[in-house]
Amino acid sequence: MRVTDSGNSFDFLQEVTRLRAAVDRANSEVSSGRKLQRPSDDPVGAGRSLILQASSSRNDQYLTNAQRAQSRLEHTDTIIENIQGLLNKSLELTVQGLSGSTTAESRAILASQVSGLRDRLIGLANSTFQGSYLFSGSATTTIPYTDAAGVVTYNGNTEKVFTRVDDAFLVQTNLPGPDLFAAVGDVFGILKSIEVALGADDTTTLQQNLQDLRSVLSNSDVERGKVAASLNYLEGRVNTIQSDTLRLKTERSNVEDANIVDAILRLNQGQTALQAAISANSRLLNVSLLDFLR
Amino acid sequence: MLGLDAALFSSLGSLQVNSLGLATTNHNIANVNTPGFSRQQVNISPGVAIPVGNGMIGTGVKIDSITASRDRFLEGRLNQENSSSGRSESLTDGLQQLEVIFNETTAGGIGASINSFFNAFSEVANDPSLPAARTVLVQRGQVLANNFLSVSNRLAALNAQSDRSVGSLVTQINTIAAHIADLNDRIVTTESTGNAANDLRDARGQALFDLSRLANIGYFEEANGAMTVQIGAGHSLVAGNTIRTLSALPGPTGLTKVVFNGTDITSEFTNGELAGALTIRDTTIPDAQSALDDLAAKIIEQVNAQHQTGTGLDGSTGNDFFVPFTPSGGSNAGAARAFAVSSTVVGNTDKIAASLSGAAGDNANAINLEALQNQSLSISGRSGTFAEHYGTLVARIGSLSQTAQQDSKVQAAVFTQAKQLRDSVSGVSLDEEAVNILKFQRAYQSSAKVIQVVSDLLEEVINLIR
């Protein structure tokens, strides 16, 4: 085949363009650290990267949700602990009131103490977390317990509130008041009754109230146990989410990030090839028979 | 004295022939870089011999013709590959611009805004009575809608650009066609005198090469040397020295259609840059837009349906979150452009239906809304989550672009090969021309020497007489 001058330079140009493109590609991988720069670099990877982005953004949200639920439930747990303290104190006072050695005067003092405890209990039952009431069900803007002339009424509802911490799993984040305060008898009513019975020296009623108070306390243990179980679950869930986040990051990195060693190697190889092509061609293009004729 | 006279005359002929040879060599060298130029050569043969006594004496050399070295089959193949290169390069260009619009590998776009929109429902669920979370949700909804709108706008801009290039390609085709008709005229005139119009033919060959890059053409040479050029499905663009131009007219959809002699022949372009631009304009971009519309319509439909079942903080129910979209005739066309957060919700974030019961702290519906992003939904027969559908769209465009780039590389190699073959016949080699210079120079010098010798001999004869 005849080799012609214009053919020679066309080939040279094509070859240099091709080599330059390869060097440029390797260079941009090295400088950006990414192998996936445009969808066409790896179409399947580009689609996969978007889905992984969605998964990790969802995972981040689940982490936020779980942490919010944790702090809410931890707060609830603390409040229940305080409530149990008050109930135990009431129990002690009642037992003291039932003792044969207690005088009527002492009972009157005990009665006023119980009244004080009851007021504090109402206060705790109306606790808030970040501005919303803890024990009013889903009616978080309604004050749950109001005391009118010794009768405490519940103004909230019994709805449970959940948060999503998993594609398929919801965690309950609230404890409607009645579960804690009215499941086995109205706590506020019992305390009122103790107060009245102490004032009236009515040990028979007091005896009954003692029983009721005990069952209220044991119910509060059950409810607190539920909160603790949720907290326990959340703790485990947070760990899982964090390891999922790590896994998703690794997967995304596999799809998107350049293998720097490989890219640098290709950059060097490309440079060498380019230099070789240019120097070989620049010599060849300079050679002409005309130089040797005179 | 017949011998000496003959020698003198044949030397003169030789001087003329060899200087013509040098001139042709010079022409070749001068055009070494001219595109489409075919190397020319002087075809010579011995002069007619004259009988002398019992022998024949030669009368030197004569020029038969000056011909250009060309192979019309190789040229045909080169033009064919040129058409394919034109098509694949314009396709690659268009797709590379298209994939940039969907490139989320370095910055956020529709995919990221889908995620953050649904996550905003989670934030509302975490604190349903908090106005800030609701405001963020509305903003995220607006960002999502705006992303769909802006991608649609960029697609439309790209489509308009492809459409303009269709118009300008038609103009270029007409210009080249006129040039070919003009060359036809001059070639026929020149060759009617019996001489080959080599350089005019080269110019015409180059014009055909340029034209074949733009569109699929067919051509054949008439007996008188004129080239008939057909475009599309055999429409006669150039015949002799007359042309019938293509016109770029606005079509029913506002896009340019290519009209020949009153007929719309837009669909007949299967090769060349025109075919590439038309594929981008009529297939690739509309496909991407319709996938985008389908996704937008699905998000609007699903979010609204779920949102309607809930109750806002103000107790209202049955509200839409997004402006509802009604498909017309089973098509979701326009959904991505119409995407917007309902003004009811924008005006009063209490209308966001986070709850089912209406209680301030109830987040049951917000949780349901947030869960929509995990739900597998069917869009035009394929099922997947919103993120998966969008990922599929991006992967599809990436794959189209990747295929086009690979095709383009293969096509470039094939084109290079065809060009090398054509050059091996028609290209100028300077080394070869250097040898030709030497050849003609030596012959010229030798003939000149012969003239000198004859002159010396004749002088001897004249001296004899004196």
mmCIF file of N, CA and C in Angstrom, chain B residues 256-373:
data_model
loop_
_atom_site.group_PDB
_atom_site.id
_atom_site.type_symbol
_atom_site.label_atom_id
_atom_site.label_comp_id
_atom_site.label_asym_id
_atom_site.label_seq_id
_atom_site.Cartn_x
_atom_site.Cartn_y
_atom_site.Cartn_z
ATOM 1 N N THR B 256 -38.861 21.990 13.314
ATOM 2 C CA THR B 256 -38.584 22.116 11.892
ATOM 3 C C THR B 256 -38.803 20.797 11.162
ATOM 4 N N LYS B 257 -39.470 20.860 10.017
ATOM 5 C CA LYS B 257 -39.525 19.673 9.163
ATOM 6 C C LYS B 257 -38.785 19.978 7.876
ATOM 7 N N VAL B 258 -38.229 18.918 7.280
ATOM 8 C CA VAL B 258 -37.457 19.100 6.058
ATOM 9 C C VAL B 258 -38.361 18.757 4.880
ATOM 10 N N VAL B 259 -38.533 19.729 3.993
ATOM 11 C CA VAL B 259 -39.486 19.548 2.904
ATOM 12 C C VAL B 259 -38.743 19.546 1.573
ATOM 13 N N PHE B 260 -39.068 18.561 0.725
ATOM 14 C CA PHE B 260 -38.503 18.509 -0.628
ATOM 15 C C PHE B 260 -39.657 18.506 -1.608
ATOM 16 N N ASN B 261 -39.683 19.507 -2.444
ATOM 17 C CA ASN B 261 -40.686 19.545 -3.498
ATOM 18 C C ASN B 261 -42.100 19.349 -2.932
ATOM 19 N N GLY B 262 -42.379 20.012 -1.801
ATOM 20 C CA GLY B 262 -43.717 19.945 -1.223
ATOM 21 C C GLY B 262 -43.976 18.748 -0.332
ATOM 22 N N THR B 263 -43.012 17.799 -0.243
ATOM 23 C CA THR B 263 -43.232 16.605 0.576
ATOM 24 C C THR B 263 -42.348 16.655 1.824
ATOM 25 N N ASP B 264 -42.919 16.258 2.943
ATOM 26 C CA ASP B 264 -42.150 16.195 4.177
ATOM 27 C C ASP B 264 -41.281 14.930 4.151
ATOM 28 N N ILE B 265 -39.953 15.116 4.083
ATOM 29 C CA ILE B 265 -39.073 13.942 3.994
ATOM 30 C C ILE B 265 -38.214 13.805 5.255
ATOM 31 N N THR B 266 -38.661 14.449 6.363
ATOM 32 C CA THR B 266 -37.869 14.434 7.598
ATOM 33 C C THR B 266 -37.500 13.020 8.039
ATOM 34 N N SER B 267 -38.450 12.091 7.855
ATOM 35 C CA SER B 267 -38.214 10.738 8.370
ATOM 36 C C SER B 267 -37.277 9.940 7.470
ATOM 37 N N GLU B 268 -36.893 10.505 6.314
ATOM 38 C CA GLU B 268 -36.076 9.723 5.379
ATOM 39 C C GLU B 268 -34.581 9.858 5.641
ATOM 40 N N PHE B 269 -34.220 10.718 6.615
ATOM 41 C CA PHE B 269 -32.796 10.886 6.877
ATOM 42 C C PHE B 269 -32.323 9.830 7.864
ATOM 43 N N THR B 270 -31.506 8.919 7.352
ATOM 44 C CA THR B 270 -31.088 7.803 8.187
ATOM 45 C C THR B 270 -29.603 7.872 8.495
ATOM 46 N N ASN B 271 -28.913 8.844 7.926
ATOM 47 C CA ASN B 271 -27.476 8.907 8.136
ATOM 48 C C ASN B 271 -26.993 10.344 8.046
ATOM 49 N N GLY B 272 -25.771 10.553 8.438
ATOM 50 C CA GLY B 272 -25.210 11.895 8.411
ATOM 51 C C GLY B 272 -25.600 12.685 9.653
ATOM 52 N N GLU B 273 -25.012 13.873 9.774
ATOM 53 C CA GLU B 273 -25.275 14.709 10.949
ATOM 54 C C GLU B 273 -26.756 15.020 11.113
ATOM 55 N N LEU B 274 -27.444 15.161 9.991
ATOM 56 C CA LEU B 274 -28.867 15.476 10.051
ATOM 57 C C LEU B 274 -29.629 14.365 10.772
ATOM 58 N N ALA B 275 -29.303 13.116 10.452
ATOM 59 C CA ALA B 275 -29.985 11.994 11.100
ATOM 60 C C ALA B 275 -29.699 12.004 12.600
ATOM 61 N N GLY B 276 -28.436 12.324 12.972
ATOM 62 C CA GLY B 276 -28.085 12.377 14.393
ATOM 63 C C GLY B 276 -28.906 13.429 15.121
ATOM 64 N N ALA B 277 -28.950 14.628 14.536
ATOM 65 C CA ALA B 277 -29.683 15.730 15.171
ATOM 66 C C ALA B 277 -31.166 15.384 15.286
ATOM 67 N N LEU B 278 -31.711 14.732 14.236
ATOM 68 C CA LEU B 278 -33.132 14.384 14.258
ATOM 69 C C LEU B 278 -33.429 13.320 15.311
ATOM 70 N N THR B 279 -32.505 12.350 15.471
ATOM 71 C CA THR B 279 -32.719 11.309 16.485
ATOM 72 C C THR B 279 -32.750 11.924 17.876
ATOM 73 N N ILE B 280 -31.783 12.834 18.126
ATOM 74 C CA ILE B 280 -31.751 13.505 19.432
ATOM 75 C C ILE B 280 -33.051 14.271 19.648
ATOM 76 N N ARG B 281 -33.459 15.002 18.612
ATOM 77 C CA ARG B 281 -34.613 15.881 18.746
ATOM 78 C C ARG B 281 -35.925 15.108 18.845
ATOM 79 N N ASP B 282 -36.067 14.061 18.022
ATOM 80 C CA ASP B 282 -37.370 13.410 17.921
ATOM 81 C C ASP B 282 -37.510 12.166 18.788
ATOM 82 N N THR B 283 -36.412 11.587 19.225
ATOM 83 C CA THR B 283 -36.521 10.358 20.002
ATOM 84 C C THR B 283 -35.926 10.504 21.395
ATOM 85 N N THR B 284 -34.637 10.849 21.445
ATOM 86 C CA THR B 284 -33.931 10.813 22.726
ATOM 87 C C THR B 284 -34.512 11.791 23.741
ATOM 88 N N ILE B 285 -34.611 13.043 23.352
ATOM 89 C CA ILE B 285 -35.101 14.053 24.305
ATOM 90 C C ILE B 285 -36.571 13.810 24.659
ATOM 91 N N PRO B 286 -37.460 13.562 23.668
ATOM 92 C CA PRO B 286 -38.847 13.283 24.055
ATOM 93 C C PRO B 286 -38.963 12.086 25.007
ATOM 94 N N ASP B 287 -38.130 11.054 24.794
ATOM 95 C CA ASP B 287 -38.164 9.892 25.694
ATOM 96 C C ASP B 287 -37.807 10.284 27.115
ATOM 97 N N ALA B 288 -36.721 11.078 27.238
ATOM 98 C CA ALA B 288 -36.288 11.504 28.570
ATOM 99 C C ALA B 288 -37.368 12.358 29.219
ATOM 100 N N GLN B 289 -37.945 13.275 28.428
ATOM 101 C CA GLN B 289 -38.978 14.153 28.981
ATOM 102 C C GLN B 289 -40.187 13.332 29.418
ATOM 103 N N SER B 290 -40.539 12.323 28.635
ATOM 104 C CA SER B 290 -41.744 11.587 28.994
ATOM 105 C C SER B 290 -41.493 10.725 30.236
ATOM 106 N N ALA B 291 -40.266 10.199 30.386
ATOM 107 C CA ALA B 291 -39.958 9.455 31.614
ATOM 108 C C ALA B 291 -40.030 10.382 32.823
ATOM 109 N N LEU B 292 -39.570 11.620 32.615
ATOM 110 C CA LEU B 292 -39.598 12.622 33.688
ATOM 111 C C LEU B 292 -41.050 12.974 34.045
ATOM 112 N N ASP B 293 -41.876 13.143 33.008
ATOM 113 C CA ASP B 293 -43.291 13.461 33.223
ATOM 114 C C ASP B 293 -43.996 12.336 33.976
ATOM 115 N N ASP B 294 -43.688 11.090 33.571
ATOM 116 C CA ASP B 294 -44.320 9.944 34.237
ATOM 117 C C ASP B 294 -43.965 9.931 35.718
ATOM 118 N N LEU B 295 -42.680 10.186 36.005
ATOM 119 C CA LEU B 295 -42.235 10.167 37.401
ATOM 120 C C LEU B 295 -42.903 11.289 38.187
ATOM 121 N N ALA B 296 -42.946 12.485 37.589
ATOM 122 C CA ALA B 296 -43.568 13.635 38.262
ATOM 123 C C ALA B 296 -45.035 13.340 38.548
ATOM 124 N N ALA B 297 -45.737 12.797 37.537
ATOM 125 C CA ALA B 297 -47.169 12.522 37.694
ATOM 126 C C ALA B 297 -47.387 11.509 38.813
ATOM 127 N N LYS B 298 -46.486 10.513 38.887
ATOM 128 C CA LYS B 298 -46.627 9.481 39.911
ATOM 129 C C LYS B 298 -46.416 10.069 41.304
ATOM 130 N N ILE B 299 -45.424 10.915 41.440
ATOM 131 C CA ILE B 299 -45.165 11.520 42.757
ATOM 132 C C ILE B 299 -46.364 12.377 43.171
ATOM 133 N N ILE B 300 -46.843 13.205 42.235
ATOM 134 C CA ILE B 300 -47.989 14.072 42.538
ATOM 135 C C ILE B 300 -49.188 13.218 42.956
ATOM 136 N N GLU B 301 -49.461 12.188 42.156
ATOM 137 C CA GLU B 301 -50.641 11.345 42.397
ATOM 138 C C GLU B 301 -50.558 10.657 43.760
ATOM 139 N N GLN B 302 -49.393 10.045 44.036
ATOM 140 C CA GLN B 302 -49.254 9.269 45.265
ATOM 141 C C GLN B 302 -49.272 10.152 46.504
ATOM 142 N N VAL B 303 -48.526 11.262 46.449
ATOM 143 C CA VAL B 303 -48.457 12.143 47.614
ATOM 144 C C VAL B 303 -49.835 12.746 47.883
ATOM 145 N N ASN B 304 -50.508 13.191 46.806
ATOM 146 C CA ASN B 304 -51.835 13.784 46.994
ATOM 147 C C ASN B 304 -52.824 12.779 47.568
ATOM 148 N N ALA B 305 -52.821 11.561 47.018
ATOM 149 C CA ALA B 305 -53.785 10.551 47.477
ATOM 150 C C ALA B 305 -53.598 10.288 48.968
ATOM 151 N N GLN B 306 -52.331 10.173 49.391
ATOM 152 C CA GLN B 306 -52.074 9.899 50.804
ATOM 153 C C GLN B 306 -52.379 11.137 51.650
ATOM 154 N N HIS B 307 -52.037 12.293 51.098
ATOM 155 C CA HIS B 307 -52.226 13.538 51.850
ATOM 156 C C HIS B 307 -53.709 13.799 52.105
ATOM 157 N N GLN B 308 -54.537 13.459 51.124
ATOM 158 C CA GLN B 308 -55.975 13.710 51.250
ATOM 159 C C GLN B 308 -56.608 12.942 52.401
ATOM 160 N N THR B 309 -56.044 11.784 52.731
ATOM 161 C CA THR B 309 -56.648 10.964 53.788
ATOM 162 C C THR B 309 -56.360 11.545 55.169
ATOM 163 N N GLY B 310 -55.424 12.478 55.255
ATOM 164 C CA GLY B 310 -55.044 13.008 56.558
ATOM 165 C C GLY B 310 -55.758 14.303 56.895
ATOM 166 N N THR B 311 -55.436 14.774 58.091
ATOM 167 C CA THR B 311 -56.073 15.988 58.589
ATOM 168 C C THR B 311 -54.994 16.982 58.991
ATOM 169 N N GLY B 312 -55.239 18.234 58.694
ATOM 170 C CA GLY B 312 -54.281 19.279 59.052
ATOM 171 C C GLY B 312 -54.457 19.726 60.486
ATOM 172 N N LEU B 313 -53.545 20.578 60.925
ATOM 173 C CA LEU B 313 -53.630 21.115 62.290
ATOM 174 C C LEU B 313 -54.903 21.929 62.465
ATOM 175 N N ASP B 314 -55.411 22.492 61.361
ATOM 176 C CA ASP B 314 -56.618 23.315 61.444
ATOM 177 C C ASP B 314 -57.878 22.457 61.303
ATOM 178 N N GLY B 315 -57.708 21.130 61.271
ATOM 179 C CA GLY B 315 -58.863 20.240 61.204
ATOM 180 C C GLY B 315 -59.369 19.997 59.801
ATOM 181 N N SER B 316 -58.791 20.689 58.785
ATOM 182 C CA SER B 316 -59.277 20.481 57.422
ATOM 183 C C SER B 316 -58.710 19.175 56.876
ATOM 184 N N THR B 317 -59.473 18.550 56.003
ATOM 185 C CA THR B 317 -59.031 17.281 55.439
ATOM 186 C C THR B 317 -59.343 17.249 53.949
ATOM 187 N N GLY B 318 -58.763 16.252 53.240
ATOM 188 C CA GLY B 318 -59.017 16.131 51.798
ATOM 189 C C GLY B 318 -58.221 17.115 50.957
ATOM 190 N N ASN B 319 -57.215 17.766 51.561
ATOM 191 C CA ASN B 319 -56.415 18.728 50.797
ATOM 192 C C ASN B 319 -55.350 18.018 49.962
ATOM 193 N N ASP B 320 -54.997 18.659 48.826
ATOM 194 C CA ASP B 320 -53.878 18.180 48.020
ATOM 195 C C ASP B 320 -52.602 18.819 48.528
ATOM 196 N N PHE B 321 -51.495 18.070 48.443
ATOM 197 C CA PHE B 321 -50.214 18.695 48.800
ATOM 198 C C PHE B 321 -49.632 19.398 47.573
ATOM 199 N N PHE B 322 -49.659 18.686 46.439
ATOM 200 C CA PHE B 322 -49.193 19.288 45.182
ATOM 201 C C PHE B 322 -50.395 19.705 44.361
ATOM 202 N N VAL B 323 -50.190 20.641 43.451
ATOM 203 C CA VAL B 323 -51.243 20.982 42.504
ATOM 204 C C VAL B 323 -51.549 19.708 41.719
ATOM 205 N N PRO B 324 -52.808 19.250 41.743
ATOM 206 C CA PRO B 324 -53.091 17.966 41.086
ATOM 207 C C PRO B 324 -52.866 18.042 39.582
ATOM 208 N N PHE B 325 -52.430 16.911 39.019
ATOM 209 C CA PHE B 325 -52.182 16.863 37.581
ATOM 210 C C PHE B 325 -53.142 15.862 36.951
ATOM 211 N N THR B 326 -53.822 16.303 35.909
ATOM 212 C CA THR B 326 -54.743 15.401 35.229
ATOM 213 C C THR B 326 -54.142 14.997 33.892
ATOM 214 N N PRO B 327 -53.832 13.710 33.714
ATOM 215 C CA PRO B 327 -53.283 13.270 32.427
ATOM 216 C C PRO B 327 -54.339 13.445 31.342
ATOM 217 N N SER B 328 -53.911 13.855 30.152
ATOM 218 C CA SER B 328 -54.879 13.954 29.067
ATOM 219 C C SER B 328 -54.590 12.867 28.050
ATOM 220 N N GLY B 329 -55.631 12.096 27.763
ATOM 221 C CA GLY B 329 -55.495 11.016 26.782
ATOM 222 C C GLY B 329 -54.451 9.989 27.170
ATOM 223 N N GLY B 330 -54.349 9.695 28.476
ATOM 224 C CA GLY B 330 -53.428 8.660 28.933
ATOM 225 C C GLY B 330 -51.975 9.091 28.910
ATOM 226 N N SER B 331 -51.737 10.366 28.553
ATOM 227 C CA SER B 331 -50.349 10.825 28.532
ATOM 228 C C SER B 331 -50.097 11.788 29.683
ATOM 229 N N ASN B 332 -48.919 11.650 30.271
ATOM 230 C CA ASN B 332 -48.550 12.525 31.378
ATOM 231 C C ASN B 332 -47.780 13.740 30.901
ATOM 232 N N ALA B 333 -47.809 14.008 29.593
ATOM 233 C CA ALA B 333 -47.032 15.123 29.053
ATOM 234 C C ALA B 333 -47.355 16.412 29.798
ATOM 235 N N GLY B 334 -46.313 17.113 30.215
ATOM 236 C CA GLY B 334 -46.505 18.395 30.893
ATOM 237 C C GLY B 334 -46.495 18.292 32.406
ATOM 238 N N ALA B 335 -46.469 17.060 32.936
ATOM 239 C CA ALA B 335 -46.538 16.890 34.389
ATOM 240 C C ALA B 335 -45.337 17.522 35.092
ATOM 241 N N ALA B 336 -44.154 17.336 34.516
ATOM 242 C CA ALA B 336 -42.947 17.851 35.159
ATOM 243 C C ALA B 336 -42.958 19.380 35.203
ATOM 244 N N ARG B 337 -43.539 19.990 34.139
ATOM 245 C CA ARG B 337 -43.606 21.459 34.104
ATOM 246 C C ARG B 337 -44.657 21.995 35.054
ATOM 247 N N ALA B 338 -45.755 21.224 35.223
ATOM 248 C CA ALA B 338 -46.863 21.713 36.045
ATOM 249 C C ALA B 338 -46.627 21.439 37.526
ATOM 250 N N PHE B 339 -45.532 20.741 37.833
ATOM 251 C CA PHE B 339 -45.222 20.335 39.206
ATOM 252 C C PHE B 339 -45.115 21.576 40.110
ATOM 253 N N ALA B 340 -45.946 21.643 41.158
ATOM 254 C CA ALA B 340 -45.858 22.763 42.107
ATOM 255 C C ALA B 340 -46.571 22.382 43.390
ATOM 256 N N VAL B 341 -46.129 22.963 44.499
ATOM 257 C CA VAL B 341 -46.802 22.732 45.768
ATOM 258 C C VAL B 341 -48.100 23.533 45.740
ATOM 259 N N SER B 342 -49.183 22.902 46.193
ATOM 260 C CA SER B 342 -50.488 23.552 46.167
ATOM 261 C C SER B 342 -50.459 24.866 46.955
ATOM 262 N N SER B 343 -51.113 25.884 46.408
ATOM 263 C CA SER B 343 -51.063 27.208 47.044
ATOM 264 C C SER B 343 -51.765 27.179 48.407
ATOM 265 N N THR B 344 -52.707 26.267 48.578
ATOM 266 C CA THR B 344 -53.385 26.129 49.874
ATOM 267 C C THR B 344 -52.359 25.804 50.953
ATOM 268 N N VAL B 345 -51.484 24.851 50.637
ATOM 269 C CA VAL B 345 -50.477 24.406 51.600
ATOM 270 C C VAL B 345 -49.410 25.486 51.794
ATOM 271 N N VAL B 346 -49.003 26.128 50.690
ATOM 272 C CA VAL B 346 -47.986 27.176 50.793
ATOM 273 C C VAL B 346 -48.518 28.317 51.662
ATOM 274 N N GLY B 347 -49.810 28.656 51.462
ATOM 275 C CA GLY B 347 -50.406 29.767 52.185
ATOM 276 C C GLY B 347 -50.583 29.485 53.667
ATOM 277 N N ASN B 348 -50.789 28.220 54.022
ATOM 278 C CA ASN B 348 -51.032 27.880 55.422
ATOM 279 C C ASN B 348 -50.499 26.485 55.698
ATOM 280 N N THR B 349 -49.340 26.438 56.359
ATOM 281 C CA THR B 349 -48.707 25.126 56.565
ATOM 282 C C THR B 349 -49.509 24.254 57.530
ATOM 283 N N ASP B 350 -50.494 24.841 58.259
ATOM 284 C CA ASP B 350 -51.364 24.026 59.110
ATOM 285 C C ASP B 350 -52.204 23.062 58.276
ATOM 286 N N LYS B 351 -52.301 23.352 56.969
ATOM 287 C CA LYS B 351 -53.097 22.477 56.090
ATOM 288 C C LYS B 351 -52.368 21.171 55.783
ATOM 289 N N ILE B 352 -51.067 21.121 56.091
ATOM 290 C CA ILE B 352 -50.326 19.879 55.848
ATOM 291 C C ILE B 352 -50.912 18.793 56.737
ATOM 292 N N ALA B 353 -51.397 17.730 56.095
ATOM 293 C CA ALA B 353 -52.157 16.717 56.827
ATOM 294 C C ALA B 353 -51.224 15.676 57.427
ATOM 295 N N ALA B 354 -50.599 16.024 58.549
ATOM 296 C CA ALA B 354 -49.680 15.089 59.197
ATOM 297 C C ALA B 354 -50.427 14.044 59.998
ATOM 298 N N SER B 355 -51.644 14.351 60.381
ATOM 299 C CA SER B 355 -52.342 13.444 61.299
ATOM 300 C C SER B 355 -53.519 12.763 60.621
ATOM 301 N N LEU B 356 -53.970 11.712 61.232
ATOM 302 C CA LEU B 356 -55.192 11.052 60.776
ATOM 303 C C LEU B 356 -56.355 11.474 61.655
ATOM 304 N N SER B 357 -56.067 11.699 62.939
ATOM 305 C CA SER B 357 -57.151 11.990 63.876
ATOM 306 C C SER B 357 -57.424 13.481 64.003
ATOM 307 N N GLY B 358 -56.454 14.295 63.625
ATOM 308 C CA GLY B 358 -56.624 15.731 63.793
ATOM 309 C C GLY B 358 -55.953 16.245 65.049
ATOM 310 N N ALA B 359 -55.479 15.334 65.927
ATOM 311 C CA ALA B 359 -54.802 15.771 67.143
ATOM 312 C C ALA B 359 -53.462 16.407 66.788
ATOM 313 N N ALA B 360 -53.056 17.394 67.578
ATOM 314 C CA ALA B 360 -51.856 18.159 67.256
ATOM 315 C C ALA B 360 -50.601 17.296 67.189
ATOM 316 N N GLY B 361 -50.562 16.279 68.032
ATOM 317 C CA GLY B 361 -49.355 15.470 68.082
ATOM 318 C C GLY B 361 -49.437 14.200 67.258
ATOM 319 N N ASP B 362 -50.549 14.027 66.532
ATOM 320 C CA ASP B 362 -50.711 12.801 65.748
ATOM 321 C C ASP B 362 -49.890 12.916 64.466
ATOM 322 N N ASN B 363 -49.000 11.942 64.218
ATOM 323 C CA ASN B 363 -48.136 12.014 63.038
ATOM 324 C C ASN B 363 -48.353 10.841 62.102
ATOM 325 N N ALA B 364 -49.489 10.135 62.314
ATOM 326 C CA ALA B 364 -49.685 8.872 61.585
ATOM 327 C C ALA B 364 -49.632 9.075 60.072
ATOM 328 N N ASN B 365 -50.228 10.171 59.575
ATOM 329 C CA ASN B 365 -50.245 10.350 58.125
ATOM 330 C C ASN B 365 -48.882 10.797 57.599
ATOM 331 N N ALA B 366 -48.186 11.584 58.404
ATOM 332 C CA ALA B 366 -46.839 12.000 57.994
ATOM 333 C C ALA B 366 -45.951 10.768 57.828
ATOM 334 N N ILE B 367 -46.140 9.805 58.730
ATOM 335 C CA ILE B 367 -45.366 8.563 58.625
ATOM 336 C C ILE B 367 -45.744 7.805 57.358
ATOM 337 N N ASN B 368 -47.058 7.803 57.048
ATOM 338 C CA ASN B 368 -47.485 7.149 55.814
ATOM 339 C C ASN B 368 -46.911 7.846 54.583
ATOM 340 N N LEU B 369 -46.897 9.165 54.629
ATOM 341 C CA LEU B 369 -46.378 9.932 53.487
ATOM 342 C C LEU B 369 -44.884 9.675 53.312
ATOM 343 N N GLU B 370 -44.200 9.655 54.436
ATOM 344 C CA GLU B 370 -42.760 9.421 54.383
ATOM 345 C C GLU B 370 -42.461 8.033 53.829
ATOM 346 N N ALA B 371 -43.367 7.083 54.160
ATOM 347 C CA ALA B 371 -43.153 5.703 53.712
ATOM 348 C C ALA B 371 -43.331 5.545 52.211
ATOM 349 N N LEU B 372 -43.930 6.541 51.550
ATOM 350 C CA LEU B 372 -44.132 6.441 50.095
ATOM 351 C C LEU B 372 -42.811 6.226 49.366
ATOM 352 N N GLN B 373 -41.743 6.781 49.926
ATOM 353 C CA GLN B 373 -40.454 6.661 49.226
ATOM 354 C C GLN B 373 -39.916 5.236 49.229
#
